[in-house]
Each structure stands twice: as C-alpha cells, then as structure tokens.
Amino acid sequence: MFNFFIKKPDPNNIKTFQDLIDLIEFYIKQKKWEKAHKILNTSIEIEKKQALQSIKKLDKTDEKKYVEKKQEIEKILKSHLKQLEDLQNKLFFEEEKYKFIPERIKKFDDAIRSIKTLIALSEWDKAREAIENIKKIEKKSFDDLLIKIEKWLRTNQNEHLFESQKKKQYKIFTKKIEQLNKLLIELEKKEEKYNKNLEEKKFEIKFKRIKQEVELLRKTWKNPEALNLLKHFLEDYPSNPKVIRFYNKNKEIILKNIEKIKQKENEKVKKSIKEEAEKLIWKTINFDNNQEEDDKDNKKLNFFNKIKEKINFYKTLREKIKRKKLIDEVSLLITENKNLNSEIAKKKLEHIHQWLIKEIWTSEIVWYNLYWKILWADKISWDTFGFEQSRNKYNFFLWDATGHWIKAGFIVSLLTRFFRQNAKKQTLAKLAMSINNWLKQDLKSRNFITGILFEINKKYNDIVQFVGMWHEPMLIYRAWENKVEKLIPGWLAAGIRVIKDINQVKIKEIHLEDWDIILTYSDWIVEAKSNKWEYYWLNRLKDTLLKICQIEKDTRKIYKYIIDDLISFRWWAAFDDDVTILLLKRDKQLDLLDENSEIIKKLKFKERLEKKELKKLVWKNKQQALEELKKIKKEKQLKSIIRNLKKLYHLWEFLKLKQEASRYIKDWWIHKDINFYLRKAIDNEVKYKINLKNKKLEWKYYVLEQLYKKWDYDTVIREIENIISNDWDI
C-alpha cells in the first residue's frame, strides 16, 4: 500500500555499483523475486569478468605497481561479491517469509513444508503453534467430511459404503496426525540441541572473559580480587568439570603469588631492621656517601612515581571510556525488546554496577561524619548513592528506582553519572529540577525515582539543606533531648511530571546540634517481614535508633546494630530487595579552628607557641590540630637534644656523647645531626684506644730493649712470643 511513496530506480540508468544494489533492494521490497534473482546472477558474473579484464590490462613492466593494483582490484571484487551474497540471503528469507503467511497455505503438503522451514530457521514457537493449528484444522475438516459422507450415503441407504469410506478417511487423518507428531518430536530435539549449543556458546564467551580478567588481575598483583572472581565463577557453574579444573589451577597460582608477596614483605622488614641495627653500631659506609646514595634513590623513585601516575591516569581514562561504551550498549539493547538482547544487557549492566559505590565512610567532611552502605539483593542494584565535594559545598543523595531488573538498574547507572557531571556546577534547586526533567524528558522513562538530595554549605556548620522526592520519612536523633523525631521529605517523586518553574522545588532545612544524627533508608527496611508475616515498620526502627544512640556514637556501629536487628527480625532469611542506610552525624570535634577559638588560645598559652607554629594549627579540626601539635613538640624536643649533644661535643665529653646519642637513636630520635655526633664520638674512641695501645707497646719495647742489652735473650724471646700470640696486628 506504500509502494507509491517508494522512489523507483531506473534500470536503464545504472552508472555505479550502488545504483545496482539500490535496484535489487527495490525489487525485493516490491516482491519481484524473479527479476531480483536474474539481476543478482548476471551481476556476479559481470563483476568477475570486469575484474579479470582490468587485471589483464595492467602494465606488467613495473612489478611492484602491478602487484599493488592487482591487490586493490581483488579487494574491491571481494567487497562487491560479499554485498551481492548478503542480498541473495536477504532475498531467500523474504521469499520464505512470504510463503509462511497462513492465508496463503491451502494444501497440507504446503503446511508441512512451511513447518519444516520454520524448524530450519529455529523459529520454535511459531513452528509449534503451526503444528497445533494444523491439527485442529485437520480434525475439523475430518469431522465435517464424515458428516457430509453420512448425509449423502444415508439418503442412498448404503451403510456398508459409509463404513468403508469412514475407515479410509480415518486412515488418511491418522497418517497426517502421525506426520505432525513426528515433526513435533523432531522440533523438540532440535530445539533442545539448539538451546544446548547456545548455552555452550554463552559459557565459552563468559569463560574466555573470566580467563582474561583473572590473568589481568594476576599480572597486576591483584590476587585477592582474582580469587574472589574465581569463587563467584565456580558458584555459577559448580558441576562443570572445565570450570573446576580452571578454578583449581588458577587458585594454586594465586596462592603461590600471595605467598611470594608475603615472603618479599617479610624480607623487606628484616632487611630494614638489619640496616637500622647496622646504623646504630656504624658498620655501614660513612654518612656522606649514604646520603648521596639516598638522594640518587629518591630521584629514581620520583621518576618511577611520575611514570606510575601517568599509567594510572590512562588506566582510569580507559575505564571511564569503557564504562561510557557499556552504558551506550545497554541503552541500545534495552530498546530492542528481545530475550537474548535483554540477557546480554543484564550481563553488561552487572559489569557496569561493579563500579558503583557500595560503602562510604568519611570523617573528612567539615563538621560532619557520614556513613552510607548498601547490601545488594542481586548483582544489579536498584538503590544508589553519590557524594561530590566542591569549593563551597558538599552534595550527596540517596535514590531508590521503582520497578526492578534491567531498566531500573540502567537508570541507576545513568543517574549516578548525571549527578557527578552536574552536582558541582548547579544549585540544589536547579540540580533537583534537572534530574527530574532529564528523567522525564530526555530519558523518556516510565520508571520514577524516590530519593533525597542533600547539600551542606561550608559557610554554615549546623544547617543541612535537602530536597525530598517522595522518599521514606527521615529519622533525626536529638542528643540533647534524647529523643527521635520523624521528618517527612515530601514533594514529588522524580520523573512523575516536567517541572518548568524552579520555584516549585521545595528546599527544606534541618538544624543539627552536637551529636545529632540523621537516618535515611530504603523502603524495604520498614517493609521487611518476619517468618510470622509481621512488618518491621517505622516504630521499631525508631526504637532501635534511640536505644543504640544512647550508648553508641560511632555511625558504623549504629549501622551494624540496626542491620543485625533487621536480620534477627527476619530470622536470618535472605533479603528480597536492596537494603540501604545513610547516617549523618554532627560532630563539633570536626569543626575548623581559627586563631580566636578557645582551644587555639589555650594551646598557645600552655605550649608557648610562636606565630609560625600557630599557623600550622589553624584551619584544622581538633584531632588534626593535636596531631600537628605533637609534631611541633617533637621538633622542639629534637632541637633541644641536638643542642645538648653539640655542647658535649665542644666540651670533649666523647664518652657521654656516645652514650646519649646511642640512647636517643634507640628511642627512635632519628636525625642526621645525631648520627653525626655519634660517629664523631665513635671515631674519637677508636683513636683513643689506638693511642693507648701504641703507648703500651712503646713501653714494652723499651723494657725488652734494656733486657736485650743486658744479654737476657731467653726473657726477650718469651715476651715477644706472648705479645705476637695475643695480637697479630702489630
């Protein structure tokens, strides 16, 4: 019916090979099979003849040019023939499809032939359906025929003829049914064989990929990750002998690698201890040479570190490109509603979700302590979390995608990427509006998302802003009042409708005092059921939070207590959905200190700090400031130690200098000046011993000389033998 709109190519005006292809495709679309066959057969012969003629015409004097041009012609011929072969296959399938139209099948033999063709094309469901339909048609036609024969013969009063005709028609009918049953058995066998081959191909592809990943992890010394991947692979195929052999072989190699690494680390530790001991007794080369060697080593290390940084940069860049390609592939596969494509999309999405964050714990946020963790119910996640820091603010979110499996998991991946790209640039209201409209307009998804977008402005230490998107109620523990409040985020779920006015986005604020805690969670926690079909509900979560917050302030331990309570409530049954918890705690210990803060003033007065030292403590939290103070105190103490050693050196108190320097080194006061004074003390002690020995020998020599002059040779010989036997290095 649409043939009128198709532009017809002119058969008499074919100038290029592409014109020929267009003409053949036109005839295929118009169902002019004979013309298409004729043109295809003649064009293949013409292409071959033209190629031979052009090769014959080539100049053979220059051998190099002749070979190059010949190869070019052969290459063009191959590509043309391939295109024509593809068109032949297309023509065959189009013809076969046209024959399969049920309205066109009028004879039983045509029906059998069409079923056989469907089986050959691996269209199992269509073939099965066709067999069942033909059985019904044959049964109906057999019953109708019997009624007609019976009417005609009864009128002629010939019952004997009726019985013989009935038997004859029944034989024909049973023969046809048997033929259809045989086809059905053949179909089932071929389908089973096809599925088996498909599973084997899938397994081979997966096996090859796992093998490559394991080898790569082994080469990059990521042995625990390689072992973990092997375990998961064995869990997927526990009875496959090939997988078991592969697992055992690689497990041995990985365990050997782990042992080698441990041995190397132990050797390094022993070596460093030995070197330190040698430094203490000064058996190593003098300090200056060592220092020069250390400088050279440092230069080498800096060079290698730079190379490592570059390699890591390109690795992360490759990973990002790979992730983007995977996301694009998954989006294409999802749009094609085929079972095989959805299976491939699922596998690719599982690979993408390996990069998703599963746990975050940070105390580096100014004023706050944040802990978030997700327990996945499957290899694809439907909950997600993101955290981004910019110069003036912190942004983080918790999302829960409605509708599970591939589509929801794909949206989670895209949403995480969208948040990373836009969180730093946009305000909270703008970000919420962008996410909502992107989900509704650009992505055109029927899925919607519930969640909460948070923002902490670095100017205000006790205010947390948020935009709710129809998520579960938040719980806030108030430490001063020792109670738990319920706060409903409200507003619309993301992706319900397009928001045109930014003023429609409702930003709310939470004021937090010291030790106050915000708890946000995914819906499955309150909807979890026990073995008695009782729900966990919000009240129980509220009571659990209140109990643990009275005795514990560490967010990780609070999380563990809540999860343990949930697991025991379900009697240790597996989770049906992703379980996600976000905890944000206000902590004044993490507040930044300035010059006017009380802690800095106290430290300045108590430790008598100078301006330079105070600058090191400012704009750090209490813990960081105390750690910095320890360093300052250690530096001061080190300076006083070096001054004391310097005094002893100038006073020629070498024995005491050696004792003090050795004691400081044993107490891990390591500094080049301490090493210098210890070396000087040892050198002086060696000189003193040599001088003392020389004086003793001079005195002995004088006495022996006097005895020799008095002709007492026996005494002289005996004394010389004693001296030589006691000390050969004279």
XYZ file of C-alpha atoms in Angstrom:
730
model
C 0.000 0.000 0.000
C 3.033 2.245 0.473
C 4.611 1.360 -2.920
C 3.504 4.721 -4.285
C 5.931 6.572 -1.965
C 8.995 4.394 -2.802
C 11.245 6.053 -5.371
C 11.795 3.618 -8.250
C 15.416 3.363 -9.591
C 15.842 3.474 -13.357
C 17.153 0.062 -14.712
C 18.478 1.791 -17.858
C 20.455 4.418 -15.904
C 22.786 2.305 -13.697
C 26.147 4.078 -13.506
C 27.634 2.851 -10.199
C 27.633 -0.364 -8.178
C 25.491 1.373 -5.514
C 22.800 2.044 -8.164
C 22.739 -1.718 -8.887
C 22.353 -2.526 -5.157
C 19.508 0.005 -4.839
C 17.712 -1.560 -7.837
C 17.950 -5.112 -6.400
C 16.705 -3.923 -2.991
C 13.793 -2.162 -4.718
C 12.750 -5.406 -6.480
C 12.990 -7.323 -3.179
C 10.719 -4.767 -1.450
C 8.247 -4.950 -4.384
C 8.286 -8.824 -4.111
C 9.565 -9.181 -7.707
C 11.657 -12.247 -6.874
C 12.430 -13.437 -10.445
C 13.813 -10.081 -11.563
C 15.929 -9.798 -8.395
C 17.333 -13.360 -8.944
C 18.122 -12.646 -12.561
C 19.948 -9.353 -11.851
C 21.901 -10.918 -8.955
C 23.139 -13.889 -11.008
C 24.143 -11.767 -14.012
C 25.799 -9.046 -11.870
C 28.008 -11.632 -10.032
C 29.269 -12.966 -13.402
C 29.777 -9.428 -14.765
C 31.754 -8.352 -11.667
C 34.117 -11.326 -12.026
C 34.616 -10.720 -15.788
C 35.293 -6.997 -15.287
C 37.859 -7.752 -12.571
C 39.702 -10.247 -14.869
C 39.689 -7.766 -17.765
C 41.062 -4.906 -15.625
C 43.844 -7.235 -14.279
C 44.787 -8.209 -17.877
C 45.015 -4.540 -18.900
C 47.529 -3.713 -16.142
C 51.114 -2.792 -17.037
C 53.470 -5.659 -16.027
C 56.752 -3.811 -16.568
C 56.793 -2.377 -13.048
C 56.267 -5.456 -10.839
C 55.628 -3.522 -7.602
C 52.864 -1.326 -9.050
C 51.351 -4.330 -10.842
C 51.044 -6.313 -7.561
C 49.610 -3.309 -5.666
C 46.959 -2.553 -8.308
C 46.052 -6.231 -8.630
C 45.510 -6.431 -4.855
C 43.312 -3.297 -4.979
C 41.111 -4.812 -7.753
C 40.793 -8.119 -5.823
C 39.856 -6.229 -2.654
C 37.092 -4.275 -4.463
C 35.834 -7.521 -6.070
C 35.628 -9.248 -2.666
C 33.614 -6.398 -1.122
C 31.201 -6.301 -4.120
C 30.689 -10.083 -4.072
C 30.046 -10.016 -0.317
C 27.348 -7.346 -0.738
C 25.719 -9.393 -3.502
C 25.815 -12.586 -1.366
C 24.158 -10.692 1.503
C 21.401 -9.590 -0.880
C 20.947 -13.226 -2.050
C 20.428 -14.328 1.578
C 18.004 -11.456 2.151
C 16.060 -12.434 -0.991
C 15.829 -16.070 0.151
C 14.477 -15.134 3.582
C 11.995 -12.610 2.154
C 10.639 -15.291 -0.215
C 10.355 -17.800 2.629
C 8.609 -15.263 4.871
C 6.091 -14.541 2.133
C 5.311 -18.259 1.825
C 4.656 -18.552 5.591
C 1.543 -16.319 5.578
C -1.258 -18.588 6.937
C -3.837 -17.285 4.436
C -1.630 -18.473 1.546
C -1.296 -22.073 2.854
C -4.132 -24.113 1.253
C -2.690 -27.668 0.981
C -1.438 -29.996 3.740
C 1.903 -30.534 1.913
C 2.448 -26.738 1.822
C 1.789 -26.586 5.570
C 4.326 -29.393 6.260
C 6.927 -27.666 4.080
C 6.380 -24.338 5.854
C 6.745 -26.002 9.311
C 9.996 -27.667 8.199
C 11.277 -24.291 7.013
C 10.349 -22.709 10.374
C 12.237 -25.501 12.169
C 15.256 -24.908 9.900
C 15.112 -21.179 10.755
C 14.992 -22.027 14.517
C 11.526 -20.406 14.894
C 10.441 -22.961 17.502
C 7.381 -21.213 18.927
C 5.949 -20.415 15.501
C 6.505 -23.998 14.305
C 4.861 -25.444 17.440
C 1.909 -23.080 17.062
C 1.564 -24.025 13.355
C 1.524 -27.783 14.193
C -1.239 -27.270 16.777
C -3.296 -25.140 14.370
C -2.970 -27.679 11.524
C -4.031 -30.483 13.890
C -7.170 -28.534 14.789
C -7.921 -27.722 11.115
C -7.417 -31.370 10.070
C -9.671 -32.608 12.894
C -12.381 -30.134 11.952
C -12.157 -30.965 8.230
C -12.238 -34.721 9.054
C -15.403 -34.291 11.203
C -17.073 -32.121 8.518
C -16.235 -34.670 5.791
C -17.703 -37.535 7.811
C -20.952 -35.595 8.309
C -21.189 -34.868 4.548
C -20.494 -38.515 3.595
C -23.004 -39.753 6.155
C -25.740 -37.436 4.828
C -25.123 -38.388 1.201
C -24.953 -42.163 1.807
C -27.885 -42.253 4.235
C -30.086 -40.741 1.595
C -28.954 -43.519 -0.788
C -29.363 -46.142 2.060
C -25.839 -47.581 1.664
C -24.422 -48.128 5.179
C -21.735 -50.600 4.073
C -20.161 -47.968 1.771
C -20.345 -45.386 4.574
C -18.301 -47.613 6.937
C -15.645 -48.303 4.303
C -15.363 -44.571 3.457
C -15.162 -43.728 7.154
C -12.257 -46.185 7.648
C -10.474 -44.846 4.583
C -10.766 -41.191 5.692
C -9.724 -42.117 9.253
C -6.520 -43.744 7.919
C -5.692 -40.572 5.946
C -6.397 -38.424 9.032
C -4.260 -40.611 11.404
C -1.414 -40.635 8.865
C -1.415 -36.823 8.781
C -1.532 -36.593 12.593
C 1.379 -39.055 12.872
C 3.347 -36.959 10.396
C 2.681 -33.832 12.500
C 3.648 -35.674 15.721
C 6.944 -36.759 14.135
C 7.607 -33.151 13.186
C 6.863 -32.094 16.774
C 9.363 -34.668 18.141
C 11.948 -33.508 15.596
C 11.252 -29.884 16.625
C 11.771 -30.635 20.337
C 15.043 -32.489 19.681
C 16.408 -29.701 17.506
C 15.262 -27.030 19.965
C 16.967 -28.861 22.829
C 20.148 -29.200 20.769
C 19.980 -25.504 19.746
C 19.496 -24.324 23.366
C 22.323 -26.573 24.485
C 24.641 -25.110 21.812
C 23.535 -21.585 22.757
C 24.297 -22.244 26.428
C 27.679 -23.692 25.477
C 28.475 -20.613 23.359
C 27.428 -18.297 26.204
C 29.562 -20.330 28.596
C 32.568 -20.190 26.237
C 32.251 -16.389 25.899
C 31.947 -15.981 29.684
C 34.802 -18.437 30.304
C 37.063 -16.539 27.891
C 36.214 -13.189 29.535
C 36.762 -14.548 33.071
C 40.057 -16.110 31.993
C 41.276 -12.780 30.586
C 40.167 -10.850 33.704
C 41.831 -13.362 36.070
C 45.096 -13.204 34.089
C 44.994 -9.395 34.090
C 44.365 -9.283 37.860
C 47.197 -11.747 38.445
C 49.610 -9.724 36.319
C 48.694 -6.515 38.163
C 49.210 -8.301 41.536
C 45.520 -8.013 42.489
C 45.449 -11.581 43.793
C 42.525 -11.279 46.308
C 40.269 -9.796 43.577
C 41.275 -12.624 41.189
C 40.490 -15.258 43.843
C 37.115 -13.633 44.563
C 36.246 -13.635 40.832
C 37.170 -17.343 40.601
C 34.929 -18.200 43.580
C 31.924 -16.407 42.034
C 32.546 -18.184 38.713
C 32.647 -21.579 40.462
C 29.397 -20.744 42.301
C 27.727 -20.063 38.910
C 28.937 -23.410 37.444
C 29.524 -25.761 40.440
C 29.250 -29.056 38.497
C 31.148 -28.054 35.332
C 34.468 -30.035 35.185
C 36.139 -27.414 32.967
C 35.371 -24.655 35.497
C 36.542 -26.851 38.414
C 39.877 -27.562 36.660
C 40.305 -23.876 35.777
C 39.485 -22.874 39.381
C 41.945 -25.360 40.948
C 44.763 -24.480 38.558
C 44.432 -20.703 38.976
C 43.819 -20.975 42.728
C 47.201 -22.695 43.165
C 48.959 -19.990 41.094
C 47.239 -17.155 43.008
C 48.020 -18.681 46.421
C 51.674 -19.086 45.381
C 51.725 -15.424 44.291
C 50.253 -14.357 47.650
C 52.918 -16.392 49.499
C 55.674 -14.836 47.361
C 54.394 -11.330 48.159
C 54.288 -12.168 51.882
C 57.858 -13.536 51.741
C 59.091 -10.407 49.952
C 57.397 -8.172 52.538
C 58.941 -10.186 55.392
C 62.370 -9.956 53.750
C 61.959 -6.179 53.370
C 61.056 -5.840 57.064
C 64.064 -7.973 58.106
C 66.364 -6.010 55.814
C 65.183 -2.641 57.143
C 65.626 -3.849 60.761
C 69.139 -5.108 59.940
C 70.100 -1.808 58.283
C 68.785 0.123 61.282
C 70.844 -2.082 63.623
C 73.928 -1.567 61.438
C 73.425 2.201 61.575
C 73.312 2.126 65.351
C 76.744 0.416 65.567
C 78.053 2.278 62.495
C 79.045 -0.703 60.332
C 77.659 0.885 57.203
C 79.515 3.279 54.925
C 80.053 6.830 56.194
C 77.070 9.158 56.367
C 78.028 11.403 53.454
C 78.231 8.526 50.954
C 74.964 7.113 52.284
C 73.303 10.495 51.924
C 74.444 10.773 48.296
C 73.131 7.267 47.537
C 69.802 8.091 49.240
C 69.484 11.235 47.105
C 70.072 9.173 43.953
C 67.491 6.596 45.082
C 64.978 9.376 45.818
C 65.499 10.789 42.332
C 64.887 7.340 40.834
C 61.792 6.877 42.980
C 60.422 10.283 41.938
C 60.951 9.351 38.276
C 59.179 5.987 38.677
C 56.369 7.605 40.672
C 55.763 10.046 37.829
C 55.581 7.145 35.335
C 53.175 5.290 37.672
C 50.965 8.386 37.946
C 50.802 8.672 34.146
C 49.966 4.957 33.768
C 47.248 5.229 36.454
C 45.811 8.312 34.724
C 45.497 6.477 31.397
C 44.071 3.415 33.172
C 41.316 5.485 34.806
C 40.678 7.236 31.473
C 40.308 3.853 29.737
C 37.950 2.669 32.489
C 35.772 5.789 32.041
C 35.638 5.277 28.244
C 34.821 1.579 28.757
C 32.021 2.495 31.215
C 30.532 5.021 28.754
C 30.600 2.465 25.901
C 28.946 -0.160 28.100
C 26.166 2.262 29.144
C 25.524 3.157 25.459
C 25.431 -0.545 24.503
C 22.990 -1.341 27.324
C 20.674 1.506 26.262
C 20.569 0.109 22.698
C 19.935 -3.450 23.913
C 17.115 -2.335 26.244
C 15.318 -0.511 23.433
C 15.273 -3.749 21.382
C 12.715 -5.920 23.189
C 14.319 -9.300 22.541
C 15.000 -12.015 25.120
C 18.597 -12.577 24.024
C 19.336 -8.827 23.958
C 17.861 -8.370 27.441
C 20.085 -11.205 28.701
C 23.198 -9.545 27.194
C 22.080 -6.150 28.595
C 21.746 -7.721 32.053
C 25.297 -9.129 31.911
C 26.739 -5.811 30.717
C 24.801 -3.940 33.402
C 26.205 -6.286 36.071
C 29.673 -5.342 34.802
C 28.823 -1.607 34.986
C 27.441 -1.969 38.538
C 30.807 -3.326 39.742
C 31.982 0.309 39.622
C 29.085 1.604 41.748
C 29.903 2.665 45.319
C 28.733 0.151 47.937
C 30.079 1.829 51.087
C 31.260 5.305 52.139
C 32.669 6.326 55.497
C 34.299 9.714 55.825
C 35.208 11.978 58.711
C 36.887 14.467 56.342
C 33.689 16.464 55.823
C 33.948 19.611 57.889
C 31.565 19.468 60.919
C 30.053 16.066 59.999
C 30.632 12.324 59.984
C 28.944 10.483 57.071
C 28.391 6.726 56.734
C 26.452 5.009 53.945
C 26.206 1.354 52.951
C 24.097 -0.757 50.595
C 23.537 -4.521 50.794
C 22.644 -5.716 47.287
C 19.932 -8.312 46.838
C 21.220 -9.129 43.330
C 24.160 -8.375 41.017
C 22.219 -5.359 39.684
C 21.419 -2.597 42.172
C 18.186 -0.568 42.282
C 19.393 1.720 45.097
C 22.289 4.107 44.624
C 24.266 6.765 46.438
C 26.582 9.575 45.339
C 28.867 12.101 47.014
C 30.526 15.144 45.424
C 32.611 17.914 47.021
C 33.225 21.363 45.534
C 34.872 24.509 46.845
C 31.810 25.828 48.700
C 29.599 22.796 49.367
C 29.080 19.059 49.779
C 26.356 17.292 47.751
C 25.132 13.748 48.314
C 21.983 11.758 47.563
C 20.114 8.508 48.165
C 17.908 7.126 45.346
C 15.569 4.154 45.038
C 14.401 3.237 41.498
C 10.867 1.868 41.110
C 10.400 -1.246 39.022
C 13.256 -3.669 39.222
C 15.639 -5.516 36.928
C 17.388 -4.220 33.852
C 15.551 -0.924 33.142
C 15.695 0.285 36.756
C 19.349 -0.771 37.121
C 20.217 1.062 33.898
C 18.528 4.257 35.150
C 20.517 3.976 38.415
C 23.800 3.911 36.410
C 22.795 6.891 34.259
C 21.574 8.854 37.270
C 24.888 8.374 39.114
C 26.749 9.664 36.042
C 24.365 12.621 35.633
C 24.846 13.589 39.321
C 28.663 13.501 39.001
C 28.560 15.741 35.931
C 26.172 18.394 37.336
C 26.444 18.438 41.171
C 29.409 20.844 41.348
C 28.002 23.311 38.781
C 24.367 23.667 39.860
C 22.483 24.850 42.937
C 20.413 22.357 44.944
C 17.091 23.504 43.436
C 18.475 23.555 39.895
C 20.031 20.085 40.369
C 16.716 18.619 41.621
C 14.831 20.156 38.689
C 17.466 18.963 36.158
C 17.332 15.370 37.451
C 13.518 15.320 37.368
C 13.240 16.782 33.843
C 16.124 14.660 32.492
C 14.366 11.532 33.760
C 11.009 12.569 32.279
C 12.004 14.292 29.011
C 15.459 13.135 27.842
C 15.383 9.572 29.139
C 11.628 9.184 28.434
C 11.379 6.555 31.152
C 8.177 5.217 32.670
C 10.139 4.425 35.822
C 10.214 7.084 38.506
C 12.642 7.517 41.383
C 12.163 8.293 45.056
C 15.026 9.816 46.999
C 16.562 12.750 48.876
C 19.132 15.278 47.612
C 21.290 16.781 50.378
C 23.548 19.850 50.415
C 25.852 21.198 53.142
C 27.113 24.737 52.588
C 30.619 25.238 54.019
C 29.626 28.661 55.429
C 27.022 27.240 57.831
C 28.124 24.485 60.195
C 24.782 23.398 61.689
C 22.365 23.501 58.713
C 21.677 20.649 56.285
C 19.523 21.527 53.252
C 17.583 18.872 51.335
C 15.029 18.308 48.574
C 12.698 15.371 49.163
C 11.335 13.326 46.285
C 8.544 11.330 47.932
C 11.015 9.163 49.880
C 10.547 7.319 53.174
C 10.382 9.505 56.339
C 13.755 10.521 57.818
C 14.577 9.919 61.498
C 16.552 12.526 63.481
C 18.110 11.653 66.827
C 18.351 14.708 69.109
C 21.198 14.018 71.549
C 20.436 16.856 73.999
C 16.749 15.884 74.383
C 17.435 12.118 73.948
C 14.564 11.574 71.525
C 13.959 10.616 67.873
C 11.956 12.865 65.534
C 10.220 11.827 62.313
C 10.567 14.135 59.290
C 8.633 13.542 56.029
C 10.663 14.714 52.963
C 7.510 15.213 50.860
C 7.283 16.701 47.334
C 7.050 14.607 44.124
C 8.987 11.539 43.046
C 11.473 12.300 40.244
C 10.117 11.588 36.752
C 6.374 11.972 37.513
C 5.919 15.222 35.558
C 8.001 18.002 33.979
C 8.837 20.958 36.254
C 9.001 24.263 34.369
C 9.307 26.700 37.278
C 12.285 26.351 39.662
C 10.175 27.890 42.456
C 8.142 24.662 42.548
C 11.208 22.884 44.003
C 10.832 22.914 47.812
C 14.111 23.210 49.737
C 13.914 22.334 53.434
C 16.447 22.754 56.252
C 17.463 20.662 59.263
C 19.287 22.327 62.178
C 21.641 19.950 63.979
C 23.361 20.296 67.357
C 26.424 18.370 68.528
C 25.958 14.516 68.302
C 22.589 14.830 66.473
C 22.158 12.090 63.841
C 20.075 11.892 60.618
C 18.987 8.417 59.471
C 17.755 7.852 55.887
C 16.982 4.413 54.470
C 15.399 2.497 51.580
C 11.766 1.387 51.734
C 12.447 -2.339 52.113
C 13.730 -1.898 55.706
C 10.345 -0.843 57.096
C 8.512 -3.253 54.740
C 10.612 -6.285 55.757
C 8.567 -9.244 57.028
C 9.323 -11.797 59.727
C 8.528 -15.523 59.480
C 5.182 -14.684 61.186
C 4.362 -12.174 58.393
C 4.777 -9.202 60.736
C 6.225 -5.970 59.283
C 9.312 -4.282 60.732
C 7.602 -0.859 60.413
C 8.897 2.609 61.241
C 8.170 2.484 65.009
C 10.533 -0.437 65.523
C 13.280 1.336 63.531
C 12.694 4.460 65.645
C 13.030 2.484 68.909
C 16.156 0.687 67.648
C 17.821 4.003 66.718
C 17.004 5.524 70.121
C 18.409 2.513 72.018
C 21.722 2.377 70.161
C 22.286 6.175 70.071
C 22.086 6.298 73.886
C 25.139 4.021 74.210
C 26.987 4.422 70.877
C 28.042 7.447 68.774
C 30.099 5.733 66.031
C 27.978 5.744 62.828
C 29.431 2.419 61.622
C 28.484 0.657 64.861
C 24.989 2.219 64.768
C 24.563 0.858 61.224
C 25.728 -2.620 62.290
C 23.312 -2.681 65.244
C 20.330 -1.720 63.003
C 21.237 -4.329 60.340
C 21.744 -7.043 62.992
C 18.332 -6.214 64.463
C 16.741 -6.428 60.978
C 18.450 -9.769 60.236
C 17.346 -11.280 63.569
C 13.781 -9.971 62.973
C 13.724 -11.880 59.649
C 15.263 -14.972 61.284
C 18.373 -14.703 59.090
C 16.411 -15.066 55.837
C 17.893 -13.611 52.637
C 16.927 -10.037 51.650
C 14.332 -9.656 48.862
C 15.451 -6.136 47.902
C 18.428 -3.782 48.300
C 18.939 -2.605 51.891
C 20.380 0.916 52.120
C 21.132 3.092 55.169
C 22.615 6.611 55.302
C 23.782 8.130 58.624
C 24.919 11.762 59.018
C 26.228 12.861 62.430
C 27.001 16.420 63.606
C 30.388 16.397 65.381
C 31.913 19.572 66.859
C 35.242 17.741 67.110
C 35.425 18.114 63.310
C 34.842 21.922 63.374
C 37.657 24.010 61.897
C 39.699 26.023 64.384
C 40.668 29.680 63.812
C 43.003 31.984 65.765
C 40.167 33.205 68.036
C 38.911 29.731 69.066
C 39.344 28.782 72.746
C 41.323 25.605 72.015
C 43.961 27.523 69.998
C 44.247 30.190 72.721
C 44.737 27.527 75.432
C 47.358 25.689 73.389
C 49.189 28.945 72.629
C 49.419 29.847 76.319
C 50.176 26.316 77.564
C 52.773 25.302 74.932
C 54.161 28.844 74.345
C 53.688 28.637 70.605
C 55.098 31.147 68.132
C 53.253 32.669 65.144
C 54.777 30.215 62.652
C 53.706 27.279 64.818
C 50.192 28.686 65.287
C 49.722 28.904 61.508
C 50.209 25.138 61.302
C 47.336 24.536 63.753
C 44.809 26.963 62.245
C 42.085 25.741 59.789
C 42.258 22.180 61.029
C 39.824 20.238 63.208
C 40.680 19.406 66.835
C 42.112 15.967 66.120
C 44.262 17.228 63.228
C 45.444 20.181 65.334
C 46.500 17.880 68.205
C 48.393 15.641 65.774
C 50.131 18.712 64.338
C 50.947 19.851 67.903
C 52.633 16.505 68.583
C 54.843 17.080 65.532
C 55.704 20.627 66.718
C 56.575 19.350 70.221
C 58.693 16.574 68.743
C 60.557 19.110 66.559
C 61.221 21.288 69.619
C 62.437 18.311 71.636
C 64.665 17.225 68.752
C 66.222 20.685 68.565
C 66.969 20.661 72.338
C 68.538 17.144 72.009
C 70.793 18.344 69.169
C 71.805 21.433 71.261
C 72.776 19.206 74.225
C 74.829 16.886 72.001
C 76.540 19.918 70.446
C 77.577 21.156 73.926
C 79.058 17.741 74.833
C 80.954 17.651 71.548
C 82.525 21.103 72.106
C 83.425 20.153 75.725
C 85.217 16.978 74.504
C 82.889 14.785 76.572
C 83.026 11.978 73.970
C 82.135 9.102 76.286
C 78.942 10.835 77.458
C 78.268 11.996 73.858
C 78.355 8.375 72.651
C 76.047 7.202 75.460
C 73.482 9.983 74.893
C 73.466 9.743 71.071
C 73.053 5.915 71.216
C 70.178 6.255 73.712
C 68.333 8.781 71.518
C 68.692 6.611 68.405
C 67.373 3.584 70.316
C 64.394 5.741 71.346
C 63.796 6.442 67.615
C 65.041 10.010 67.537
C 66.407 9.814 64.007
C 68.208 12.876 62.630
C 71.360 13.458 60.579
C 72.949 15.656 63.319
C 72.503 12.918 65.975
C 74.153 10.439 63.583
C 76.986 12.932 63.001
C 77.741 13.340 66.746
C 77.576 9.581 67.363
C 80.037 8.961 64.525
C 82.424 11.599 65.924
C 82.237 10.007 69.401
C 82.989 6.514 67.993
C 85.868 7.867 65.859
C 87.355 9.575 68.915
C 87.036 6.362 70.992
C 88.821 4.366 68.281
C 91.654 6.950 68.157
C 91.990 6.873 71.955
C 92.239 3.064 72.016
C 94.836 3.056 69.252
C 96.925 5.695 71.098
C 96.693 3.748 74.370
C 97.761 0.537 72.646
C 100.676 2.315 70.979
C 101.873 3.718 74.315
C 101.771 0.246 75.925
C 103.743 -1.222 73.030
C 106.325 1.593 73.220
C 106.836 0.883 76.942
C 107.180 -2.904 76.323
C 109.618 -2.237 73.507
C 111.764 -0.038 75.785
C 111.857 -2.751 78.538
C 112.735 -5.508 76.022
C 115.441 -3.312 74.535
C 117.029 -2.913 78.006
C 116.881 -6.690 78.649
C 118.426 -7.334 75.244
C 121.322 -5.016 76.115
C 121.833 -6.997 79.358
C 122.112 -10.294 77.357
C 118.846 -11.742 78.752
C 117.781 -13.324 75.452
C 115.503 -16.001 76.889
C 113.246 -13.441 78.591
C 113.141 -11.266 75.437
C 112.151 -14.220 73.188
C 109.444 -15.423 75.633
C 107.901 -11.919 75.956
C 107.905 -11.303 72.172
C 106.150 -14.658 71.590
C 103.467 -13.685 74.129
C 102.930 -10.282 72.502
C 102.634 -11.762 68.975
C 100.293 -14.554 70.116
C 97.967 -12.012 71.818
C 97.901 -9.533 68.936
C 98.924 -10.286 65.387
C 98.048 -6.756 64.110
C 101.144 -5.003 65.485
